[in-house]
Structure formats: C-alpha cells, structure tokens
Coordinates of C-alpha atoms in Angstrom, one line a residue:
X1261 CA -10.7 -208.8 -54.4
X1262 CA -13.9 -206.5 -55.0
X1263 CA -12.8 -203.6 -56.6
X1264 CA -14.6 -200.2 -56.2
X1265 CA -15.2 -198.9 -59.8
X1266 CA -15.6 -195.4 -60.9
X1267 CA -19.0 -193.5 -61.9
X1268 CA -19.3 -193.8 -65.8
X1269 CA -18.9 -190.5 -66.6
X1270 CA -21.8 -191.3 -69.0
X1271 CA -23.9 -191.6 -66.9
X1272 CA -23.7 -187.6 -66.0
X1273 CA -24.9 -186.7 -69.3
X1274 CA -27.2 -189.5 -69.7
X1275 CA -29.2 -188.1 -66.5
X1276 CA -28.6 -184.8 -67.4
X1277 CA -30.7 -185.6 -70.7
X1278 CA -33.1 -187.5 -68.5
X1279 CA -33.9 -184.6 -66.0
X1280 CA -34.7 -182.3 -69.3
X1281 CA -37.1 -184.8 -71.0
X1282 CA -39.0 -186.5 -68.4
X1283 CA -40.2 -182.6 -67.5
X1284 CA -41.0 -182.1 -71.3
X1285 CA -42.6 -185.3 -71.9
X1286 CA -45.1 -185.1 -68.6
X1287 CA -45.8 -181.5 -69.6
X1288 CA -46.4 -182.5 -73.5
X1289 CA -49.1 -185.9 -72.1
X1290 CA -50.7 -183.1 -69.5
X1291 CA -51.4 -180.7 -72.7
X1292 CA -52.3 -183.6 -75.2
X1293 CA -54.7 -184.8 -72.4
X1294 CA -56.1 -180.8 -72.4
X1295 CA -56.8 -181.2 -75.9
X1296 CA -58.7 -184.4 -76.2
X1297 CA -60.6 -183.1 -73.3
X1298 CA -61.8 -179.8 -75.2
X1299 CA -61.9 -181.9 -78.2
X1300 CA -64.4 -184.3 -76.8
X1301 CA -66.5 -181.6 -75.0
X1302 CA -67.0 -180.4 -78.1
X1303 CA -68.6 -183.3 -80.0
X1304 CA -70.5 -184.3 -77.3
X1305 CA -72.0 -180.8 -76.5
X1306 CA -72.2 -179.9 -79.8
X1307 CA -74.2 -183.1 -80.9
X1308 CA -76.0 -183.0 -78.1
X1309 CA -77.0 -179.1 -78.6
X1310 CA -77.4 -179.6 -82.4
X1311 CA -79.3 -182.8 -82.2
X1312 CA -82.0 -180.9 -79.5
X1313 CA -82.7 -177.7 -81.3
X1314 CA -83.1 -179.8 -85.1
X1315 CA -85.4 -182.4 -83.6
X1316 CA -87.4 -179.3 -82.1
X1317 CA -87.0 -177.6 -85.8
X1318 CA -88.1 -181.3 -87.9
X1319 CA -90.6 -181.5 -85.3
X1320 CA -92.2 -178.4 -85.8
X1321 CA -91.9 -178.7 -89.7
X1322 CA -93.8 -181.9 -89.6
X1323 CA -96.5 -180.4 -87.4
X1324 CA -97.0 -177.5 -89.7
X1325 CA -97.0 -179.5 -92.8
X1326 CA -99.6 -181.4 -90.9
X1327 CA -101.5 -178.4 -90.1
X1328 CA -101.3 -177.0 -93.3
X1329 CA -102.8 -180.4 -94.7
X1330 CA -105.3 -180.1 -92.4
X1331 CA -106.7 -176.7 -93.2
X1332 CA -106.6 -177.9 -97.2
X1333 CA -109.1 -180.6 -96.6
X1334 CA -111.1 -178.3 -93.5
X1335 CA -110.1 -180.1 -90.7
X1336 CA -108.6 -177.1 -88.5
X1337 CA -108.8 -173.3 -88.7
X1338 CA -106.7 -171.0 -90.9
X1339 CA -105.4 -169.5 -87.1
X1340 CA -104.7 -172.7 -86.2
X1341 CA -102.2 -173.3 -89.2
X1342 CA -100.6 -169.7 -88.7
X1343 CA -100.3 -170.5 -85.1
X1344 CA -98.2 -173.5 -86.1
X1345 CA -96.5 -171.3 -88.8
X1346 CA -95.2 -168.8 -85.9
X1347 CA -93.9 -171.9 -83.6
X1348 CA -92.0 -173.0 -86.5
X1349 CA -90.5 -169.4 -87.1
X1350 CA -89.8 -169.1 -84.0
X1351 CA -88.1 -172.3 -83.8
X1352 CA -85.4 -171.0 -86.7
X1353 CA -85.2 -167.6 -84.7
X1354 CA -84.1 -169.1 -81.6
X1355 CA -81.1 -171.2 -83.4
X1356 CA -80.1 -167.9 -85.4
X1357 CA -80.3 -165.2 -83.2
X1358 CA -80.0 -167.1 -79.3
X1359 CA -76.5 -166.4 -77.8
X1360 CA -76.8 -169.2 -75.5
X1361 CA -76.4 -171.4 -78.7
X1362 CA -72.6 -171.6 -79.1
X1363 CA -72.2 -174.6 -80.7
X1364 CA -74.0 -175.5 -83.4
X1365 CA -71.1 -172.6 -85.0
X1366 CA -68.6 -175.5 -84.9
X1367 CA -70.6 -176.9 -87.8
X1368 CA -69.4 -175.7 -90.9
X1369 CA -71.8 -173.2 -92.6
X1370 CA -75.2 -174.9 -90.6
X1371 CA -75.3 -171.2 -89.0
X1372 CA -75.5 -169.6 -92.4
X1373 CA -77.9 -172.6 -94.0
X1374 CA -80.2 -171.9 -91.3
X1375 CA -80.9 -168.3 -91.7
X1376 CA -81.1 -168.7 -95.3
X1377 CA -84.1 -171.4 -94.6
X1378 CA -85.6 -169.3 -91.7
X1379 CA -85.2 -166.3 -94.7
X1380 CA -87.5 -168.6 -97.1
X1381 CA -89.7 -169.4 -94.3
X1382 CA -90.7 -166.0 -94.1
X1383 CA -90.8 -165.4 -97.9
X1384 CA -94.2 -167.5 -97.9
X1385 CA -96.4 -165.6 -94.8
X1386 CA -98.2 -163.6 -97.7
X1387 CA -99.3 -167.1 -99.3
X1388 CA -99.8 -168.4 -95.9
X1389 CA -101.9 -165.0 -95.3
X1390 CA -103.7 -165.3 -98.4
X1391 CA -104.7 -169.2 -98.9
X1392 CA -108.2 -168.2 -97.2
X1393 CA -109.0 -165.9 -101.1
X1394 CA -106.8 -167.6 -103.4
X1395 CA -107.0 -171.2 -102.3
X1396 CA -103.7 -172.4 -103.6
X1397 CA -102.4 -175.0 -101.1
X1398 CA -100.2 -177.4 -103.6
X1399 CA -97.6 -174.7 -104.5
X1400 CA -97.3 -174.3 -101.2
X1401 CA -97.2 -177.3 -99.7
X1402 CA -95.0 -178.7 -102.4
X1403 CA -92.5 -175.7 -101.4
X1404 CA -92.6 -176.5 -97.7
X1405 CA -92.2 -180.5 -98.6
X1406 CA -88.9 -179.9 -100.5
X1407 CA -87.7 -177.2 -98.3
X1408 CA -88.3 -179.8 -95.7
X1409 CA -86.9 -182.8 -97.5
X1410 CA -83.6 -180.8 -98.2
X1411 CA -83.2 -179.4 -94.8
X1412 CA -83.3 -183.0 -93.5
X1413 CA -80.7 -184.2 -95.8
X1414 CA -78.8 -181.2 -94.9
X1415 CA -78.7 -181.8 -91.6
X1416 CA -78.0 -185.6 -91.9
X1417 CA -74.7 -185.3 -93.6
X1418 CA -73.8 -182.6 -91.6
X1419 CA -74.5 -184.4 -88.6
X1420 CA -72.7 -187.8 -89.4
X1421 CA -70.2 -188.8 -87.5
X1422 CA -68.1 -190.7 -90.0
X1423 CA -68.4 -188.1 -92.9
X1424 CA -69.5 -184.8 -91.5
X1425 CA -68.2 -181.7 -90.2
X1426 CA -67.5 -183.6 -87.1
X1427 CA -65.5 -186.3 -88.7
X1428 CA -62.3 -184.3 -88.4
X1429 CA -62.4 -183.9 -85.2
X1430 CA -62.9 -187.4 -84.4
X1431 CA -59.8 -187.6 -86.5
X1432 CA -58.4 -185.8 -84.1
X1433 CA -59.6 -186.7 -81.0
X1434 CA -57.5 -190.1 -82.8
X1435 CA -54.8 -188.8 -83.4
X1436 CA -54.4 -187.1 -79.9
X1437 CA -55.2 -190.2 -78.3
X1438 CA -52.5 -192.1 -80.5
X1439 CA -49.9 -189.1 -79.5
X1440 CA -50.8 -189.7 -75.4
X1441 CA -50.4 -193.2 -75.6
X1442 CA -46.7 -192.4 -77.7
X1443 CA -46.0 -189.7 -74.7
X1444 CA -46.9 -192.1 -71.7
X1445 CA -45.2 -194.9 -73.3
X1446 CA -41.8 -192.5 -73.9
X1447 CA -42.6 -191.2 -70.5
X1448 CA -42.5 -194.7 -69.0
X1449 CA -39.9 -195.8 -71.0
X1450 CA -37.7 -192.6 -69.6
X1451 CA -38.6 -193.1 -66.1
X1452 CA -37.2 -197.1 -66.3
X1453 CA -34.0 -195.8 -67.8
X1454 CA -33.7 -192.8 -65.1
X1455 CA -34.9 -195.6 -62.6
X1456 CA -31.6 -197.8 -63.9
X1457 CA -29.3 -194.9 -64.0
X1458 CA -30.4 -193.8 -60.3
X1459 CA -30.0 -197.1 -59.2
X1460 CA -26.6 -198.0 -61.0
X1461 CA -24.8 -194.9 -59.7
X1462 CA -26.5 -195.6 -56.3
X1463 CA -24.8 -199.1 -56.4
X1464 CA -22.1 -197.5 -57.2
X1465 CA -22.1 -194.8 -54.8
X1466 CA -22.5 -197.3 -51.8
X1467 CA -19.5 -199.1 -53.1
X1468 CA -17.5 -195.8 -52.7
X1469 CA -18.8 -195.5 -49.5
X1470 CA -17.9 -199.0 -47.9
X1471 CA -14.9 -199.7 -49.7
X1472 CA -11.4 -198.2 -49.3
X1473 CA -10.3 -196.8 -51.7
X1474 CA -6.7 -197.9 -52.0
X1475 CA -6.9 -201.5 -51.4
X1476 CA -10.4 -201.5 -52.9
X1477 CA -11.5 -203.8 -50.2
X1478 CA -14.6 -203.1 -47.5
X1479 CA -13.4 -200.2 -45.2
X1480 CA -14.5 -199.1 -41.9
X1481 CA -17.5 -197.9 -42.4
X1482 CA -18.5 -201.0 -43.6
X1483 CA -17.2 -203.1 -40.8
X1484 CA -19.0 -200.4 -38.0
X1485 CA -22.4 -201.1 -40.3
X1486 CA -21.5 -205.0 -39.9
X1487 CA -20.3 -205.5 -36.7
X1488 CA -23.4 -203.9 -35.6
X1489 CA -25.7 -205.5 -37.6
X1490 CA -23.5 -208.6 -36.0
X1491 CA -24.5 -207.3 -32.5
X1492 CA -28.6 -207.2 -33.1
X1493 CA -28.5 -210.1 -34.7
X1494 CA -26.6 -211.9 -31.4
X1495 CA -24.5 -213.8 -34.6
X1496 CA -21.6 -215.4 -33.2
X1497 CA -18.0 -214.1 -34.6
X1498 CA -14.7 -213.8 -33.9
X1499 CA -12.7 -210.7 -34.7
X1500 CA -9.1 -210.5 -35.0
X1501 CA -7.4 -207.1 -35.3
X1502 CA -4.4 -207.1 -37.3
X1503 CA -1.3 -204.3 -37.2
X1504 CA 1.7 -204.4 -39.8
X1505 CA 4.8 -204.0 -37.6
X1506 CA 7.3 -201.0 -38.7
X1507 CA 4.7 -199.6 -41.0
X1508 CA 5.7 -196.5 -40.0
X1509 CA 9.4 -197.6 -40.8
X1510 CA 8.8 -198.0 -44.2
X1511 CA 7.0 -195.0 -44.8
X1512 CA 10.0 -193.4 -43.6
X1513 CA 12.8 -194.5 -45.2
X1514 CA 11.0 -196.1 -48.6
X1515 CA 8.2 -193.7 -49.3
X1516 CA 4.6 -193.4 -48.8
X1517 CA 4.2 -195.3 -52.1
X1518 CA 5.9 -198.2 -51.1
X1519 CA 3.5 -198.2 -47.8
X1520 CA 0.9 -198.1 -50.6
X1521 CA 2.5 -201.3 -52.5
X1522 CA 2.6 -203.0 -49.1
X1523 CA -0.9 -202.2 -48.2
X1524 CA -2.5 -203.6 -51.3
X1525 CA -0.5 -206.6 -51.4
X1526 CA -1.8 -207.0 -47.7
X1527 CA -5.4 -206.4 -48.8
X1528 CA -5.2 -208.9 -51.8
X1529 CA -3.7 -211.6 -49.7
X1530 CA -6.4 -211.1 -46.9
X1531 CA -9.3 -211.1 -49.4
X1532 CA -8.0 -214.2 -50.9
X1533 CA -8.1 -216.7 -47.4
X1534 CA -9.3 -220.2 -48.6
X1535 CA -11.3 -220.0 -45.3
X1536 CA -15.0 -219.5 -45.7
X1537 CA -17.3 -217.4 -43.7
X1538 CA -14.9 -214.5 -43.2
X1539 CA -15.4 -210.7 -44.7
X1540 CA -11.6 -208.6 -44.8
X1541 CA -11.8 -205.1 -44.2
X1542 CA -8.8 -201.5 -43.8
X1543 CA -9.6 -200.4 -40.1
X1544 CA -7.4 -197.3 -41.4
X1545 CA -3.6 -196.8 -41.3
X1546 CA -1.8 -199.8 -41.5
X1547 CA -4.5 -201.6 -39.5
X1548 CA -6.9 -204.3 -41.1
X1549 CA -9.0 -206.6 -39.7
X1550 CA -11.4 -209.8 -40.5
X1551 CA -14.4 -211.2 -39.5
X1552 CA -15.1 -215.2 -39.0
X1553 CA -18.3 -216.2 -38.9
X1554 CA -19.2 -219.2 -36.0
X1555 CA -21.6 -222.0 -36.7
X1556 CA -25.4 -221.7 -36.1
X1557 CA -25.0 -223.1 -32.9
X1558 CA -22.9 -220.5 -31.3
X1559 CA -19.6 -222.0 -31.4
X1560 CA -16.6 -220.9 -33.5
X1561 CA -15.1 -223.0 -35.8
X1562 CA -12.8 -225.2 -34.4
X1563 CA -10.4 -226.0 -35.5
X1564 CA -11.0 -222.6 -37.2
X1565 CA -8.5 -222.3 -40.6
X1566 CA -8.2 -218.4 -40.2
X1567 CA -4.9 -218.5 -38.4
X1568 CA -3.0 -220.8 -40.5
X1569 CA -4.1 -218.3 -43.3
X1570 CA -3.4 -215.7 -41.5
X1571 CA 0.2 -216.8 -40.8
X1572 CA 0.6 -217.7 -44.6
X1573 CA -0.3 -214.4 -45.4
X1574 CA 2.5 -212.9 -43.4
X1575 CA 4.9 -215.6 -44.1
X1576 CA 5.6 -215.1 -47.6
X1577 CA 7.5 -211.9 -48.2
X1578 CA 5.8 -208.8 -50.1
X1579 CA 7.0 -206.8 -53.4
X1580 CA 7.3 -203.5 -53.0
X1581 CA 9.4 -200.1 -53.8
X1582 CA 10.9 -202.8 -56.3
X1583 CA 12.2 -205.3 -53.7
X1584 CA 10.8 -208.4 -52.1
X1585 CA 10.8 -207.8 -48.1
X1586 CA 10.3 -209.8 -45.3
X1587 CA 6.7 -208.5 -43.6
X1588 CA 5.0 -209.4 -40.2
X1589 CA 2.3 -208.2 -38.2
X1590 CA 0.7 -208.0 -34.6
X1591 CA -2.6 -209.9 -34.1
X1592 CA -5.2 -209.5 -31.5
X1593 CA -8.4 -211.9 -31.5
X1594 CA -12.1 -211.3 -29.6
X1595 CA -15.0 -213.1 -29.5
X1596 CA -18.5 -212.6 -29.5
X1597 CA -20.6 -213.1 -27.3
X1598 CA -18.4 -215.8 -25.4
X1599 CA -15.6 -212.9 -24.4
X1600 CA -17.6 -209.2 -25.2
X1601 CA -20.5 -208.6 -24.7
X1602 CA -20.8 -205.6 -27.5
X1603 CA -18.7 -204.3 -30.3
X1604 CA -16.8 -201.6 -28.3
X1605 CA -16.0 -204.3 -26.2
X1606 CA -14.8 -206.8 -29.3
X1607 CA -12.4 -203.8 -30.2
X1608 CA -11.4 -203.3 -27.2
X1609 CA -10.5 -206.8 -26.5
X1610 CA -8.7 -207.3 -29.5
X1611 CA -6.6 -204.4 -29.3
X1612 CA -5.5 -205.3 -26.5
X1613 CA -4.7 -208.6 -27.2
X1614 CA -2.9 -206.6 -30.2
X1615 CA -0.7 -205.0 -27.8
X1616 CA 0.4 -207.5 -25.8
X1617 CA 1.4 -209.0 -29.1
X1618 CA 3.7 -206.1 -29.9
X1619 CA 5.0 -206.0 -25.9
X1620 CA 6.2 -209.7 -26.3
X1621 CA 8.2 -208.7 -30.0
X1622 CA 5.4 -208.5 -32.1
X1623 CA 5.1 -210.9 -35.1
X1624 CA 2.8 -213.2 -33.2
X1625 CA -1.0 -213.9 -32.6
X1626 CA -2.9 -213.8 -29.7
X1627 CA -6.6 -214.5 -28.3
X1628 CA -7.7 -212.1 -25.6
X1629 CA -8.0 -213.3 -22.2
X1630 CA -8.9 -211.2 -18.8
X1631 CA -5.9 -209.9 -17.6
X1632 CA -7.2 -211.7 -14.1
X1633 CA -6.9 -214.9 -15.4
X1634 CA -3.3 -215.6 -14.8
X1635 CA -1.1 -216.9 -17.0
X1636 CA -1.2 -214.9 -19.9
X1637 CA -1.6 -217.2 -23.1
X1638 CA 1.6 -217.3 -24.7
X1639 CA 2.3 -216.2 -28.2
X1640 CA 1.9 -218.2 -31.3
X1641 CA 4.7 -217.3 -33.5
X1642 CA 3.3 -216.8 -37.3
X1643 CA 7.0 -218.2 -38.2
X1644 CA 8.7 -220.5 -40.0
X1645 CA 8.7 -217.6 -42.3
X1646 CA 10.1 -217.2 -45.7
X1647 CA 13.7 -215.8 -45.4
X1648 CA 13.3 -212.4 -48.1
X1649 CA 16.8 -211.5 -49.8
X1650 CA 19.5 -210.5 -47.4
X1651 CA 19.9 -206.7 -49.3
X1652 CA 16.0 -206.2 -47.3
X1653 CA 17.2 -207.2 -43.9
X1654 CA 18.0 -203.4 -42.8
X1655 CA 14.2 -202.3 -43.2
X1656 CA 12.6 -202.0 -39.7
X1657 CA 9.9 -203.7 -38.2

C-alpha cells in the first residue's frame, strides 16, 4: 500500500536557514563583485594616467638634456635650452599642482617625490641663467643626468606590477576574485540544496494532496485528476464502484474507530489485487473504487481477474474493534467508452449499477446495462464466503 508520509519537520528549519543565506550570500558576491570592479579601475586608470604624464616628464628630460648638450658644443641658442627648461617645468607642475590628476595619489609617496624633483628643478634656473658668463656645463649636466637617472629608477619600481605600490592591490584584486568564486560556488551549492528541499516537500505535498489520509491510499482527488486524464486520452477502462454494506451500522453500534479498522483493512486488501493494470482509490465515506486498465486495442480484459479479487477481498472476514466479522459490499461496474461516453457518465453508470446491487440484497456485483435493455443482468453473488465467528453474526449489514 503507498503510504502518505509526513513533512520532515527538518526540513522547516533547514529552509528557514536557506531563505536567510541565499539573501546574504547573493548580497556578499554583488559587493565582492563592487570591489574588484573599483579595484580594477584603479590599476588600470592609474597605470594608464601615471604611465602618460611620466613618459611626457622622461620625454621632456631627455630633450632638455639634449638641448642642454647642444648649447655646450654651440649647436642651438641659450633661448632655445631655456625654452626646453620651461616645458620640462612645466611638465612637473602640471603632475603636482593639476586637480584633474587624481590618481597618480594612489601611488605611495610618487606625489611627494615629485615635488621634491620639480623643487630641485628649479634650484638650478640661476646656473641655467648664468652658463652664458660662467660656462660651466658639466656640473650641470652631471646634476640633471643623475637627477634623471634616479627619477627613472624611481619611477620603475614604483610602477611594477609584481613589486610596486600596485602589487597589493593586485593581491587583492586576487583575493577578491578567489572570495567571488567561494561565494558563487556556496551560492550554487545553497540554491541545489534549497532546489532539493523545495522539491522534496513538493513531492511530499502532492502525496498529501492525492492520497487519503486514513487508508493512505490515492483519494478522490486523485481519481477526478485520472479519470480525466483517462477521458482525453480516450484510454479504455472499466470502473467499478464499490459500497461497504451496513457501514453505517458499525459506526453505530462499534464506534467510529472500528469504521476506521474496517476501512483500512478494505484499503490494504484493494491495494494488494494480484491483477495488474488497476489503480485503488477512497471515493469518500465508505465508498472506494478501482480502475482497470483495457488493452491497447480497446477491449477490456477478458476474462478480466478483478472480480474474482474483488470477491476474495470481501470473502475473507475483517479484524476490527477486536473481533473478526463477516464484511460485504455493493458493486457497480461502467465502462469506457463502450457504455459512457464521459466520466460523469462512468459514475453515473456505476452507481447505478451500485444500487441495483443493494435493491436485490446487496452483497453482489453488477455491470451496468440500460435500463431499456430488458432483462436486467442478474446478480453475481461474491459468496461462498468465509463463515466469521458466530458471537459477530448480530452486526448489521
């Protein structure tokens, strides 16, 4: 018999837990993503800006050095060296002093080192001024030369990638990238496990909803969702509708829990038919009914085993309120599509056949035939049946 189990209270919590992290952990990847955006903004603008503005600056050295050499050995005019020697001090003005430069300040002390170079730049105008009197170009050149050399050693460790100023931020642009692959990763990882536990408690939701849940077998919501899936489909099937006789009785005189007792022996004994291509199902009440599939060419089974089972299953007596009693039921059979044409018509069918069942004495089995067609089929008694113990005979049918 399928049995209808229980949400794992588990479950609760474990979603619970689920809804709270999967918020945090999306939230955490959108920020980490944030930061290795700046983070990558700035190394690329910053190299970018820094690496302009110093080839302008070496470039601008080198011409003035040249310029310089060139007025030593007469080549240019002394205007056209302190021409030079304004463009290159103009060069070092625009990286200290330009607010549009914002950053080459990500580089640790470069700021600084440069005004303290454009500072010595401007401590050698008067020699610069005065080289056309005094005529002393090696001092000054050799000043310029180192000055030169150093800045450009300066600039190359600062600028490396591996060992400068920038290096720790590639560690971290790393490290961030490391944490977003952790985060989507955990993220994923989440979602699966909320994706089982959805899934699991839908599972076990639907089985709630298509099983009774006394007998644990399909209920009738489930057999309105088959029999119509039966119907656009055009499958084939007979339906019998089976009725305990003097449910009501029992309930009555024994107990609603004994109707219980009797209900799920009924159920366990129907979902157990050695008959294949059949589905049980609790119509409600003490009414039950089962399906039998016909063969793919449109006819039934024939001979079909279902009411030899059925018969058995009412035959043997049933164990309830403490006692073994005698049990029976009413039986009405439709078919589809050879007798009704639609499911309301299948019920109807067989619940009438049901009640003729019950008008001849009930205990019996009968297949629906037009109530035109004289003469009514006769009964086919479900007996011999299995005499119960004589201290059950009172109980009513």
């Amino acid at each position: 018999m399928f049995r209808c189990d229980r949400i794992p209270r588990s479950g609760n919590w474990i979603k619970r837990v689920l809804y709270v992290l999967t918020p945090i952990l999306i939230l955490s990847t959108l920020i980490a993503v944030h930061h290795l955006k700046d983070n990558a903004n700035i190394v690329s603008m910053s190299q970018n800006e820094a690496i302009w503005f110093i080839l302008q600056l070496t470039k601008e050295y080198s011409e003035f050095i040249y310029q310089l050499q060139n007025y030593q050995f007469g080549n240019t005019s002394h205007a056209d060296m302190m021409v030079q020697y304004e463009i290159l001090w103009s060069r070092f003005n625009t990286i200290t002093h330009n607010d549009l430069v914002v950053h080459l300040s990500q580089f640790n002390g470069l700021i600084p080192e440069f005004t303290a170079r454009f500072e010595q730049v401007q401590a050698i105008e008067p020699q610069l001024l005065s080289l056309p009197v005094s005529g002393e170009f090696e001092p000054v050149l050799h000043y310029i030369r180192t000055d030169f050399e150093s800045l450009a050693a300066f600039l190359n460790e600062k600028f490396r990638l591996t060992s400068g100023d920038m290096s720790y931020r590639i560690q971290a642009i790393t490290q961030i990238e490391q944490l977003i692959q952790f985060l989507l990763f955990t993220t994923f990882l989440m979602g699966s496990v909320m994706a089982y536990v959805l899934l699991r408690e839908s599972k076990t939701h639907y089985s709630l909803a298509m099983n009774d849940s006394l007998t644990g077998i399909r209920n009738r919501l489930w057999l309105n969702h088959k029999l119509r899936e039966l119907e656009t489909l055009n499958q084939p099937f007979t339906f019998y509708l089976i009725d305990l006789d003097g449910f009501k009785g029992i309930n009555d005189t024994l107990g609603h829990q004994a109707g219980d007792e009797l209900l799920k022996v009924v159920a366990t004994r129907l979902s157990r038919l050695s008959c294949q291509h059949y589905f049980a199902a609790r119509m409600g009440g003490d009414e039950f009914a089962v399906i039998e599939f016909c063969g793919p060419g449109g006819a039934c089974h024939h001979p079909s085993c279902i009411p030899e089972q059925l018969a058995a299953v009412f035959r043997r007596p049933a164990r309830y309120a403490g006692k073994r009693h005698s049990i029976s039921a009413s039986i009405g059979v439709s078919q589809f599509p050879d007798g009704a044409r639609s499911i309301p018509e299948v019920l109807k069918q067989a619940d009438f056949a049901m009640y003729e069942v019950k008008q001849s004495g009930k205990d019996g089995l009968r297949y629906f035939q037009p109530p035109t067609v004289p003469p009514v089929t006769p009964v086919t008694p479900l007996t011999p049946k299995e005499v119960a113990p004589p201290q059950t005979t009172g109980i009513p049918q």
